[in-house]
Coordinates of C-alpha atoms in Angstrom, one line a residue:
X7 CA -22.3 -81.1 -11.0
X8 CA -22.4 -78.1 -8.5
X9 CA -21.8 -74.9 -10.6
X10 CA -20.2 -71.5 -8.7
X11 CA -21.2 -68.4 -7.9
X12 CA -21.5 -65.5 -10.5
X13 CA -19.1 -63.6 -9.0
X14 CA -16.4 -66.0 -8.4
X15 CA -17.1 -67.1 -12.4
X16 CA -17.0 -63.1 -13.0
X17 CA -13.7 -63.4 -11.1
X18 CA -12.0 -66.2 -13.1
X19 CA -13.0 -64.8 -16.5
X20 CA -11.3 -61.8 -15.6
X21 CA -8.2 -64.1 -15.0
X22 CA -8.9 -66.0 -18.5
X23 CA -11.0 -68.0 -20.5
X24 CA -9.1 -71.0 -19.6
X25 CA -9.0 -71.0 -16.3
X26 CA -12.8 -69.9 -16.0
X27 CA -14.3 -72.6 -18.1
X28 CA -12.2 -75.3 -16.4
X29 CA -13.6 -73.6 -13.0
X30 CA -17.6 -73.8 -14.1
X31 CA -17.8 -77.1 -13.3
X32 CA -15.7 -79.3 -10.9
X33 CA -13.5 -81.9 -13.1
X34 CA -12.1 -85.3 -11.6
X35 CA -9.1 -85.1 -10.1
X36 CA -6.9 -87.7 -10.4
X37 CA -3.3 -87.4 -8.6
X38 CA -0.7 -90.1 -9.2
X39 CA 2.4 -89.9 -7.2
X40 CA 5.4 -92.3 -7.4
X41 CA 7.8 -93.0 -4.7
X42 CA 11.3 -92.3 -5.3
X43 CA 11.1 -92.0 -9.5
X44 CA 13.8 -89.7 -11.1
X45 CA 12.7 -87.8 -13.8
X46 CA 15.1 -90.1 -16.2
X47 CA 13.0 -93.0 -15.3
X48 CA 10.5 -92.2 -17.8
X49 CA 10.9 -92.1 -21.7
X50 CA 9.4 -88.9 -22.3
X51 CA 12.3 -87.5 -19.9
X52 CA 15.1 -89.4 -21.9
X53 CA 14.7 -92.6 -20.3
X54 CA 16.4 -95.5 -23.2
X55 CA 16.3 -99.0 -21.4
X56 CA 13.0 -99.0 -20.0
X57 CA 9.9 -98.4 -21.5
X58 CA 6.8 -96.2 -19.9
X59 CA 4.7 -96.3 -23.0
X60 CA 1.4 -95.4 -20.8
X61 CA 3.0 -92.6 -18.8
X62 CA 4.5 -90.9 -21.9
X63 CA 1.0 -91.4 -23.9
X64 CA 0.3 -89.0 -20.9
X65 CA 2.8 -86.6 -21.7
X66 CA 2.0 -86.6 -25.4
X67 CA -1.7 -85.6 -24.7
X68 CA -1.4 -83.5 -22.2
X69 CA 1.6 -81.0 -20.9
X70 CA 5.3 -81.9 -19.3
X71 CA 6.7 -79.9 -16.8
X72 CA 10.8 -79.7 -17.0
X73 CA 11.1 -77.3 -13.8
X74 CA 9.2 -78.8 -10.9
X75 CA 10.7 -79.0 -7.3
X76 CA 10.2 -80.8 -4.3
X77 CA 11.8 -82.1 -1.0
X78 CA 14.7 -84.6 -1.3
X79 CA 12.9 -87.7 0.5
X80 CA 9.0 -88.8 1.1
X81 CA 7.9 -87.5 4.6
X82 CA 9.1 -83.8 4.3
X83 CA 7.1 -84.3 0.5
X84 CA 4.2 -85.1 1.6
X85 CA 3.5 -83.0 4.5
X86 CA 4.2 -80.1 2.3
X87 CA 1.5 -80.9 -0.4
X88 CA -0.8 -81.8 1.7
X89 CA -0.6 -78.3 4.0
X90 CA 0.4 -76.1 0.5
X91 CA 3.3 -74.5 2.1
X92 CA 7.3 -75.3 1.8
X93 CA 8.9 -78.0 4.0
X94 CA 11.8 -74.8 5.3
X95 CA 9.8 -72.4 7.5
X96 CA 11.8 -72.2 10.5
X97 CA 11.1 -74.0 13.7
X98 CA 8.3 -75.7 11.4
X99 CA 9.1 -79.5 10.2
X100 CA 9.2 -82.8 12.6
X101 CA 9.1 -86.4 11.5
X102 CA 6.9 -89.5 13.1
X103 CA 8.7 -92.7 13.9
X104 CA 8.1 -95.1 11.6
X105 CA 7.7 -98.9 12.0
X106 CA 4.9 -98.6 14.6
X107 CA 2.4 -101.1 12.5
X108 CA 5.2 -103.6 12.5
X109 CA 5.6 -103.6 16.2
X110 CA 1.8 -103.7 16.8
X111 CA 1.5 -106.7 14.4
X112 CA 4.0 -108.7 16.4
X113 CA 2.8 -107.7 19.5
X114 CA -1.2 -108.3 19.1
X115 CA -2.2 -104.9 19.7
X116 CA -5.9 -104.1 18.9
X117 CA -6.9 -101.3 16.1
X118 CA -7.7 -99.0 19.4
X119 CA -4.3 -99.7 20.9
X120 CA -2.5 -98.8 17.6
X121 CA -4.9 -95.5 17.0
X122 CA -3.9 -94.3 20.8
X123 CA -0.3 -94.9 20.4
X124 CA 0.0 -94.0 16.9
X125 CA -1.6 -90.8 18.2
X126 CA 0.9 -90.1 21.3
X127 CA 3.9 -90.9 19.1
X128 CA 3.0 -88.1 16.2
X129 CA 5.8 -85.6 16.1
X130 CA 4.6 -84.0 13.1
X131 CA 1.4 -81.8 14.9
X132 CA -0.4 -79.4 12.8
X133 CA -2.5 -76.3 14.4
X134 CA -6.2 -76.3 15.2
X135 CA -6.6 -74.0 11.9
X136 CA -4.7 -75.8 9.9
X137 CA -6.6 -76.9 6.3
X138 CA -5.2 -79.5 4.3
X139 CA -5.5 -80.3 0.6
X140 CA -8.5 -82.9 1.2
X141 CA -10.1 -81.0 3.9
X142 CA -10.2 -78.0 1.2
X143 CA -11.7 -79.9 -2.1
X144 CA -14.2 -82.4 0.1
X145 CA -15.5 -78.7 1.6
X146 CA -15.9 -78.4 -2.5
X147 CA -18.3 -81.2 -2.8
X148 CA -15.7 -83.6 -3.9
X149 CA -15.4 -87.4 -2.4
X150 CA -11.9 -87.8 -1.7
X151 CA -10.3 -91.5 -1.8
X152 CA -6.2 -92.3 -0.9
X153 CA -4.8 -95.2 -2.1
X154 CA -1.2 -96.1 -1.3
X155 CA 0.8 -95.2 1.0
X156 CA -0.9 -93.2 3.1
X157 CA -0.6 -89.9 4.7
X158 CA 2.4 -87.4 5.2
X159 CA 4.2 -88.9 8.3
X160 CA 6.2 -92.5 8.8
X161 CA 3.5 -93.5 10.9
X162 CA -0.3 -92.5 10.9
X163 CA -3.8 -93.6 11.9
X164 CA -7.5 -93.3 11.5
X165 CA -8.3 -89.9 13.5
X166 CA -5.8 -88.3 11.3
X167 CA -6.7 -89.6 8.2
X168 CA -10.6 -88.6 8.6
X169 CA -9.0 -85.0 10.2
X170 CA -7.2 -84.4 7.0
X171 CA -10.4 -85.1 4.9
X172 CA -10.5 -88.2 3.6
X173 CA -13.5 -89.9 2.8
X174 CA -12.2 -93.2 1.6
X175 CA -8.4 -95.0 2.2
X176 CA -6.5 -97.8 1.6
X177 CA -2.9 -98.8 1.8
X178 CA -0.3 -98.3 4.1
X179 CA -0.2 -96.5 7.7
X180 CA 3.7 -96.8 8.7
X181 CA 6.2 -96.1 5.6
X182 CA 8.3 -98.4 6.9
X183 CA 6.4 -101.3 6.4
X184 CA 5.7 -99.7 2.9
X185 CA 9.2 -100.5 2.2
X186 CA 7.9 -104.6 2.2
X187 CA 5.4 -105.6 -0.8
X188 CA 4.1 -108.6 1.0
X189 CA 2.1 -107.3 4.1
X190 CA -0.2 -109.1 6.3
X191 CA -2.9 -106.8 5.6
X192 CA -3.3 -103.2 4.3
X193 CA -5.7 -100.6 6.1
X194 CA -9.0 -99.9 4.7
X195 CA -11.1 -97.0 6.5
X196 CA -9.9 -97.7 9.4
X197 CA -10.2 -101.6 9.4
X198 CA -7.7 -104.2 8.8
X199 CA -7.3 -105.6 4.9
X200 CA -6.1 -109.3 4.9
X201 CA -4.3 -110.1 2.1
X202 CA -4.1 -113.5 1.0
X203 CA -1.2 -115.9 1.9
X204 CA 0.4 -113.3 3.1
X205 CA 2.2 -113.9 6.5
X206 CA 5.3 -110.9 7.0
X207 CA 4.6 -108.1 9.8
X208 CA 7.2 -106.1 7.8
X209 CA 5.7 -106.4 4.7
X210 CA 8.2 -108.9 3.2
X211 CA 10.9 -106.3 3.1
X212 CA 14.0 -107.7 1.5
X213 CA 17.7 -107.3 2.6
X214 CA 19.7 -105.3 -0.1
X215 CA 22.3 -108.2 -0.5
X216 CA 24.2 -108.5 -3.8
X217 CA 26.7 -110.9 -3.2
X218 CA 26.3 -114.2 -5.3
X219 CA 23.3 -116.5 -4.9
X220 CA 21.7 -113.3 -3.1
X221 CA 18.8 -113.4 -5.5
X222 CA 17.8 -117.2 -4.8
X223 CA 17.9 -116.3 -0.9
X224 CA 16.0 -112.8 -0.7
X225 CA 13.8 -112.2 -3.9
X226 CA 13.8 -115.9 -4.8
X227 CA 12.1 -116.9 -1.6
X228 CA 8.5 -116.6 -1.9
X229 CA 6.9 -118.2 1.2
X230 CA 4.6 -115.9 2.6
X231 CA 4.4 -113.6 -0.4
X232 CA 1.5 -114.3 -2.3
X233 CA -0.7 -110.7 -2.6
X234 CA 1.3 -107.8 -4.5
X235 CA 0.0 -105.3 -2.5
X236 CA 0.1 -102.5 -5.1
X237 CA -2.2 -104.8 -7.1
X238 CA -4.9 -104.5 -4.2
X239 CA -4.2 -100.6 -3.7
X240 CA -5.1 -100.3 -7.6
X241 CA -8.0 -102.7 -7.6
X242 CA -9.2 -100.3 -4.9
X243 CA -8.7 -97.3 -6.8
X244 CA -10.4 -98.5 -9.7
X245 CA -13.5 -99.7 -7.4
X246 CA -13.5 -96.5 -5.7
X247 CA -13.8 -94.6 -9.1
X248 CA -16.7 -96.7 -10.4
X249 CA -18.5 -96.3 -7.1
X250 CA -18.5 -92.5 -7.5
X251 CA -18.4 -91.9 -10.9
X252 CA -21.7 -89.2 -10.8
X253 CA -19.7 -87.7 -8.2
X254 CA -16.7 -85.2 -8.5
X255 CA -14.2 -87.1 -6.9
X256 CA -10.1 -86.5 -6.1
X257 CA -7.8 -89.2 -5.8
X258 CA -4.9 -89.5 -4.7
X259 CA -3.0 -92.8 -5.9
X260 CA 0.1 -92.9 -3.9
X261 CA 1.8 -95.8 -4.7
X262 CA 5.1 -97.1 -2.7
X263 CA 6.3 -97.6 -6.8
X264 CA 9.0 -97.7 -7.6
X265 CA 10.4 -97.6 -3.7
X266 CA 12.7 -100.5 -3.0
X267 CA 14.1 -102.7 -2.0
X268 CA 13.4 -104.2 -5.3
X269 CA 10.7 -107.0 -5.5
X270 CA 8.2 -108.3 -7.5
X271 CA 6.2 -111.4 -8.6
X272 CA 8.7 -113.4 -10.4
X273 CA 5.9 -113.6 -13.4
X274 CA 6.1 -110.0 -13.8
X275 CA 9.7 -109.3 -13.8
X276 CA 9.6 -108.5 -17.7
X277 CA 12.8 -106.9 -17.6
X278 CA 14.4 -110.9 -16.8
X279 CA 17.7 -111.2 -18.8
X280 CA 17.3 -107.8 -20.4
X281 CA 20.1 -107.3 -22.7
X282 CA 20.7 -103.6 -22.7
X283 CA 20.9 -104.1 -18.4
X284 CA 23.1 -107.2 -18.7
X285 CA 25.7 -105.9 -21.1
X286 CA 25.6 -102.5 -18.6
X287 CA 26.8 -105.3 -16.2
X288 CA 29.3 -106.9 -18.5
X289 CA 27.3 -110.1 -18.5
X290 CA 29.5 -111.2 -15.5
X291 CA 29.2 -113.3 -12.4
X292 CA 29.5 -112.6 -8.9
X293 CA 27.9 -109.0 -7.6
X294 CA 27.9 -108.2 -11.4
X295 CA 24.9 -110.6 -11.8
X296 CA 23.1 -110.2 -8.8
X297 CA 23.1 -106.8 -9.5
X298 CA 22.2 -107.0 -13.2
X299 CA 19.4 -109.4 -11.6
X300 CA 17.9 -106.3 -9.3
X301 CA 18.4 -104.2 -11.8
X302 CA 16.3 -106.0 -13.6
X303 CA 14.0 -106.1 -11.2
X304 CA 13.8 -102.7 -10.8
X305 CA 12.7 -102.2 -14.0
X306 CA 10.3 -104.3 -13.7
X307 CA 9.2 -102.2 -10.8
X308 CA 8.8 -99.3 -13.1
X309 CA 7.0 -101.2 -16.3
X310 CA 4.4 -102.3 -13.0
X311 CA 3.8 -98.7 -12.4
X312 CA 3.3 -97.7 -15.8
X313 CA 0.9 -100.5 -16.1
X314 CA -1.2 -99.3 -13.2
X315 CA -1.1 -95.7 -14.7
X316 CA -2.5 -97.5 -18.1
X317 CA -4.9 -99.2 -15.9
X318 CA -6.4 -96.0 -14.1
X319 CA -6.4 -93.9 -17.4
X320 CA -8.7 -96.8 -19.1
X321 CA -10.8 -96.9 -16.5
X322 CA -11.6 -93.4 -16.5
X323 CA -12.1 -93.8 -20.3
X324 CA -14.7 -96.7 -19.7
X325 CA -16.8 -94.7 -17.2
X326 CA -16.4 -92.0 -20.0
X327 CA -14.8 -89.7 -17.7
X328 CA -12.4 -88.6 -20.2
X329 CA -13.2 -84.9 -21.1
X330 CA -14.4 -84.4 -17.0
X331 CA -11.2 -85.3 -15.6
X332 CA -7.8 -83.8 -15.6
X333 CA -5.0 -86.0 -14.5
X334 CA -1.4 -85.5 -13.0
X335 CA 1.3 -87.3 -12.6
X336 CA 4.3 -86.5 -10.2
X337 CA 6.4 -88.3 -7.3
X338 CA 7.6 -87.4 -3.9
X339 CA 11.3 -86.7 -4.7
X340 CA 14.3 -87.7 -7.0
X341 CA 15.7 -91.3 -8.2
X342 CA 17.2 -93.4 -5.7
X343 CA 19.2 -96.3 -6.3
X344 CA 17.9 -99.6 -5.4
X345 CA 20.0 -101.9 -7.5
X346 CA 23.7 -101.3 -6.2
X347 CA 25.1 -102.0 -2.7
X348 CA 26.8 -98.6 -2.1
X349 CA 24.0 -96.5 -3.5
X350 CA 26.7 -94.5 -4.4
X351 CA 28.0 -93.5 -1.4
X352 CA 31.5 -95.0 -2.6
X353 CA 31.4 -98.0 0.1
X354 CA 31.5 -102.0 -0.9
X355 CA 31.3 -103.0 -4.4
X356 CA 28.9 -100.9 -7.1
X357 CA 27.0 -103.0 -9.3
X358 CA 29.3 -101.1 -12.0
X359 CA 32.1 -102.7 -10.9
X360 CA 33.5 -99.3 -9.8
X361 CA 33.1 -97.4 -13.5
X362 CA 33.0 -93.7 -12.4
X363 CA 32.4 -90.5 -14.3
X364 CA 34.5 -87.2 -14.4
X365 CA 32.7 -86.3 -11.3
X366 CA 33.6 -89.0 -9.4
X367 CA 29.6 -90.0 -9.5
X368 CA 28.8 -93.6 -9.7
X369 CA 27.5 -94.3 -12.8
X370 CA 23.9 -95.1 -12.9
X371 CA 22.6 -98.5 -15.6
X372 CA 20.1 -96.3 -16.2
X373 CA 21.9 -93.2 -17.5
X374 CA 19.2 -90.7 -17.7
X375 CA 17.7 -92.2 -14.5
X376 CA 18.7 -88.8 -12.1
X377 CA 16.9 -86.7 -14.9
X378 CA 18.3 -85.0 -18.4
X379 CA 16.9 -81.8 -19.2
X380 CA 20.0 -79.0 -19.8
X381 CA 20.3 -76.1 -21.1
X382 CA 18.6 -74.7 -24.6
X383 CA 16.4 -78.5 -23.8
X384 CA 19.3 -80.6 -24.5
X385 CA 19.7 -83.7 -22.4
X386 CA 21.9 -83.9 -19.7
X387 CA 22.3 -85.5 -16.3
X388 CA 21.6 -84.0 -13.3
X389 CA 23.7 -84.1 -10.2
X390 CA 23.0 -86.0 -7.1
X391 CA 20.0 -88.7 -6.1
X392 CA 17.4 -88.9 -3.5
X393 CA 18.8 -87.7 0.3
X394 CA 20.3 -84.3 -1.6
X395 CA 19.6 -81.0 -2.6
X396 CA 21.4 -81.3 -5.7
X397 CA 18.5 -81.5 -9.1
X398 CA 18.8 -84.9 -9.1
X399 CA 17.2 -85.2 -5.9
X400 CA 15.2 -82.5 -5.9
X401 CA 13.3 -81.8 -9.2
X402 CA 10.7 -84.3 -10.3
X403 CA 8.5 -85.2 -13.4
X404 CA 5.4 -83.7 -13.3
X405 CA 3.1 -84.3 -16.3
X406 CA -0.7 -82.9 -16.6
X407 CA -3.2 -84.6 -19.0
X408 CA -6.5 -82.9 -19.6
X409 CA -8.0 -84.5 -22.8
X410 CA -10.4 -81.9 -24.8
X411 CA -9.5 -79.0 -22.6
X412 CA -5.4 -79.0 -22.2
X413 CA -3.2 -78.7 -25.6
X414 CA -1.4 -81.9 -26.4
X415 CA 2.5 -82.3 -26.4
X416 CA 3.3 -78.8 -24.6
X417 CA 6.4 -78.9 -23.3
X418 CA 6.7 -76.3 -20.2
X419 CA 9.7 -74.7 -18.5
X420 CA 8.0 -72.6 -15.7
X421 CA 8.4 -73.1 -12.2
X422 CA 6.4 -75.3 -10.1
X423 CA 6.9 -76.5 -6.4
X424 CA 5.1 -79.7 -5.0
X425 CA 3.1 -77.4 -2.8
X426 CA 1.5 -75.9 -5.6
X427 CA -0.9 -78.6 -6.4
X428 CA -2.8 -77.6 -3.5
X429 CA -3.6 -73.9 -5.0
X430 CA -4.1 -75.4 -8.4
X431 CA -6.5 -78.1 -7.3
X432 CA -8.9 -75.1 -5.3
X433 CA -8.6 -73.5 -8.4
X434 CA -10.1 -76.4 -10.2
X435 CA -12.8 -76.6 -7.5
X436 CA -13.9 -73.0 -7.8
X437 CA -12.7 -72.7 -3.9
X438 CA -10.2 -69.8 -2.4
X439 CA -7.7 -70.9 -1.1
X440 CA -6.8 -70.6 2.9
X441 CA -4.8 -67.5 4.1
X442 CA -1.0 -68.3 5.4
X443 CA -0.1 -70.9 2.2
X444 CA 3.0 -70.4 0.1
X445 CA 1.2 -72.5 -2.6
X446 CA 0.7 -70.6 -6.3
X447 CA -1.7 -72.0 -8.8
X448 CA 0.0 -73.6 -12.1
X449 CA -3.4 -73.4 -13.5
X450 CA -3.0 -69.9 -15.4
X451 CA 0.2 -71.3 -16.7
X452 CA -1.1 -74.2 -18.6
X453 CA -3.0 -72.0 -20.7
X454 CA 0.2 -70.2 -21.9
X455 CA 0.0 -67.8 -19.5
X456 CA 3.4 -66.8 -18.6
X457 CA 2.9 -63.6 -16.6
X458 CA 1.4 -66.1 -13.4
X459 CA 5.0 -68.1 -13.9
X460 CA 7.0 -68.3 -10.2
X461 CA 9.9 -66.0 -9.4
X462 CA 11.4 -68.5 -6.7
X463 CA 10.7 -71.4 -5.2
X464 CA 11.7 -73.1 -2.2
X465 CA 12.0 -76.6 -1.1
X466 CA 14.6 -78.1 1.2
X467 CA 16.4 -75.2 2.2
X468 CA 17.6 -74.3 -1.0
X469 CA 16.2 -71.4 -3.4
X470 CA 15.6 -72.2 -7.2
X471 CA 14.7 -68.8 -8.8
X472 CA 12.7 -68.7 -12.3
X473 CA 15.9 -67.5 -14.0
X474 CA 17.9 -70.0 -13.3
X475 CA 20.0 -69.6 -9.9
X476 CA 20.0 -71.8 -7.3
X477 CA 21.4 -71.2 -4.0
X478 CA 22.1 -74.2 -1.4
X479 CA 24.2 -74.9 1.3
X480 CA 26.6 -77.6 2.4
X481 CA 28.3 -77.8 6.4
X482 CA 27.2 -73.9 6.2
X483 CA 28.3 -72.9 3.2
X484 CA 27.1 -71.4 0.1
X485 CA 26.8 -72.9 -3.0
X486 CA 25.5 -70.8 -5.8
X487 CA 24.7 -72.6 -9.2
X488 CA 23.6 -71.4 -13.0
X489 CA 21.7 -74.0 -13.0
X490 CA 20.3 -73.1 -16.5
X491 CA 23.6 -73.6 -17.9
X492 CA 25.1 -76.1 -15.7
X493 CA 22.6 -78.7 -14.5
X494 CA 24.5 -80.8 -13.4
X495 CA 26.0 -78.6 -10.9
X496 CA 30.4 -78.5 -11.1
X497 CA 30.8 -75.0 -10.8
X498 CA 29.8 -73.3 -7.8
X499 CA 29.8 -69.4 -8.5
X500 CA 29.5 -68.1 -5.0
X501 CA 32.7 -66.4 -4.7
X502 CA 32.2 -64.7 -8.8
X503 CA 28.8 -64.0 -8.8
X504 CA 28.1 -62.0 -5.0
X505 CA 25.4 -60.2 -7.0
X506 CA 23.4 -62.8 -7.2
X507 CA 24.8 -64.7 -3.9
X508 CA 22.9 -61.7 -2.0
X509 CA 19.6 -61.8 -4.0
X510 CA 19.4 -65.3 -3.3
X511 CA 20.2 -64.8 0.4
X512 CA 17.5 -62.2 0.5
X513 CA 14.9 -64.7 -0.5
X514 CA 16.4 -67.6 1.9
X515 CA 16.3 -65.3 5.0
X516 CA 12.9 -63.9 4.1
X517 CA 11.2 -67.9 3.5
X518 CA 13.5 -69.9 5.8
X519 CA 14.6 -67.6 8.6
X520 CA 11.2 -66.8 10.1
X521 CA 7.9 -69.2 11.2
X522 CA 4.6 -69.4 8.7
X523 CA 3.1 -65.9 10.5
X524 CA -0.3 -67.5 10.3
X525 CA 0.7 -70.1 12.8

């Protein structure tokens, strides 16, 4: 284990204790992020039907965040935490095409075609100067390993990968394909995978059909699907960990779970004939049951990943890694809704059969599934899903789990952006962080410091402030929310409350109106 200067240790004592004893020595760092999970999803946040013992065992020994933010879908995500800066600068954001794997698949081109057009086609071009979050902890001394779906773009490739400092990767390079479970192969260092028996260039992606024999034709068909490609991405993660076990090492375990379209080995789909999902679906026939069948499935989904979050915690326990490594738990953005045709858009039959809430909002089998956490930490939902700015699509769980070093059960309602982790993590190395990076190290906070808690944060073009106001905007114009007191969002106080409608366009115009000055 490398130790740190004396007068960066003189440094973080005069910070505190905490954050200089978790600074003498560079802990594991183990980063698991979920693909479109709601807060709600999980039973520590509420969730009823399905169970996440493994995940909430997390949150029970370690520390659960009720106020973190990020962007409302993956790519936007994943560029910010990987550059440690907000996805709104102006003049800032683009996004690579995706599907370009698929197409080289079908046409035969070699792993040197695919790297020079993948390369062309990038949209999303960072400067010369730019450090990214595995670039910063390998400088550290730590081996860094992705496993998942890889990278920040729809489409990436090997140059970029090793750019952004990765030692070690496997999983996906396009997101699209990402969307299938069954590829032909995943990517591993810059080589093809094989998997076994498995034969679709898409991945096996399945249509979201709901209408009555739907599951027998889509999920039910099996030829070509034989590997579960998460099941390879963990068996890789738990190689790489026992390989480099007397090393520090950071993963980041970014599974395409729970991301639909729903599908899963027909042996694991232990939510099959559920009763609390079929009598949400009013054990009927028709779209009722196919959608009560994917919702199922869904679940399923979800019990997988809390399985592979079980799996990754014992490992780390049987390399007695346990008091050496801190892990979190997060995902890229808010629930989406993989089990109904409409996705609650209000088109084609729901697999409610059309039950709707005061709002008008589509309600969700799940119930808690957007996220619950109100006011005074009662439960209630939050407004909107995945593709908004509304909580529901823009707040995420976030749960930190530290055994030895963290407190156990802590609750915390500070504010935390998805950018953060990249402050937090150099903080953990004992590195400073790059100039230019709107990232703020959590760290401080975990230890009950309150005085390092956020003021604002921004994600999405929308400004959440640590005292609960939130201002967005809709075909240009304002929405101002209490969101402390009304989470789920019916009362929009723009034209009552100009106070704080100003404040909050003070902050927007200063973040959002002007480039990153560094760049």
């Amino acid at each position: 284990m490398g130790f740190l200067s004396h007068a960066f240790l003189a440094a973080a004592f005069s910070l505190s204790p905490f954050l200089a004893s978790a600074a003498a020595f560079k802990p594991n760092i183990i980063f698991i992020y979920a693909d479109d999970l709601g807060m709600g999803m999980l039973g520590c946040y509420g969730q009823e039907i399905v169970k996440t013992p493994n995940i909430d065992r997390l949150a029970s020994q370690g520390i659960m965040f009720t106020r973190c933010y990020s962007s409302q879908y993956c790519c936007p995500a994943r560029a910010s935490l990987l550059m440690g800066v907000h996805d709104s600068h102006s003049h800032s954001y683009t996004q690579t095409a995706g599907a370009l794997v698929i197409t080289a698949e079908r046409k035969g081109w070699s792993n040197e075609q695919l790297e020079e057009k993948a390369a062309r086609a990038a949209r999303i071009k960072a400067a010369e100067g730019e450090v990214f979050l595995p670039e910063l902890l390998k400088k550290a001394g730590y081996v860094t390993g992705q496993f998942g779906k890889l990278e920040w773009g729809f489409t990436t490739w090997h140059g970029e990968l090793k750019r952004h400092g990765w030692d070690r990767y496997v999983g996906y390079m396009d997101h699209q394909r990402a969307h299938g479970f069954y590829p032909s192969f995943l990517w591993k260092d810059g080589e093809r995978l094989p998997l076994k028996g498995n034969t679709h260039a898409d991945g096996g992606k399945t249509p979201e059909d709901y209408s009555p024999g739907a599951t027998e034709k889509r999920r039910g068909n099996r030829e070509g699907k034989v590997t579960y490609a998460p099941d390879v991405m963990l068996a890789e993660t738990l190689r790489f960990m026992e390989e480099n076990r007397n090393k520090p090492m950071f993963i980041f375990f970014s599974t395409n779970l729970p991301h639909g379209p729903v599908d899963i080995p027909p042996e694991e789909n232990t939510y099959a004939g559920s009763p609390s999902i079929r009598q949400a679906y009013g054990n009927a026939s028709g779209t009722n049951r196919e959608c009560a069948g994917a919702a199922e499935e869904y679940a399923s989904m979800v019990d997988k990943l809390d399985r592979q979050v079980g799996a990754i915690v014992d490992q780390v326990r049987k390399l007695g890694l346990d008091k050496r490594t801190i892990i979190i738990f997060s995902s890229d953005n808010g629930h989406e809704l993989y089990y109904r045709t409409d996705k609650g858009r209000g088109r084609g039959p729901d697999c409610h059969g059309g039950v709707l809430d005061g709002t008008g909002e589509l309600l969700d089998v799940f119930r808690g599934s957007r996220g619950r956490v109100g006011p005074n930490n009662a439960m209630a939902n939050l407004a909107g899903l995945k593709w908004t700015s509304h909580e529901g699509g823009i707040r995420v769980p976030l749960i930190i789990s530290w055994p030895g070093t963290l407190p156990y059960g802590k609750v915390c309602h500070g504010l935390v952006a998805n950018y953060d982790h990249m402050a937090s993590f150099a903080d953990l190395a004992g590195v400073r962080m790059p100039e230019g990076k709107d990232a703020v190290s959590y760290i401080e906070i975990l230890s009950g410091n309150s005085a390092r808690q956020r003021d604002y944060v921004v994600v999405d073009h929308t400004v959440i402030t640590g005292d609960g106001w939130k201002l967005t905007q809709k075909q240009n114009k304002p929405f101002l929310f209490q969101i402390g007191k009304d989470p789920e969002e019916r009362h929009n106080l723009a034209e009552t409350r100009k106070d704080q409608l100003e404040k909050l366009r003070a902050i927007y115009r200063k973040e959002v109106g002007s480039p990153r000055k560094d760049r």
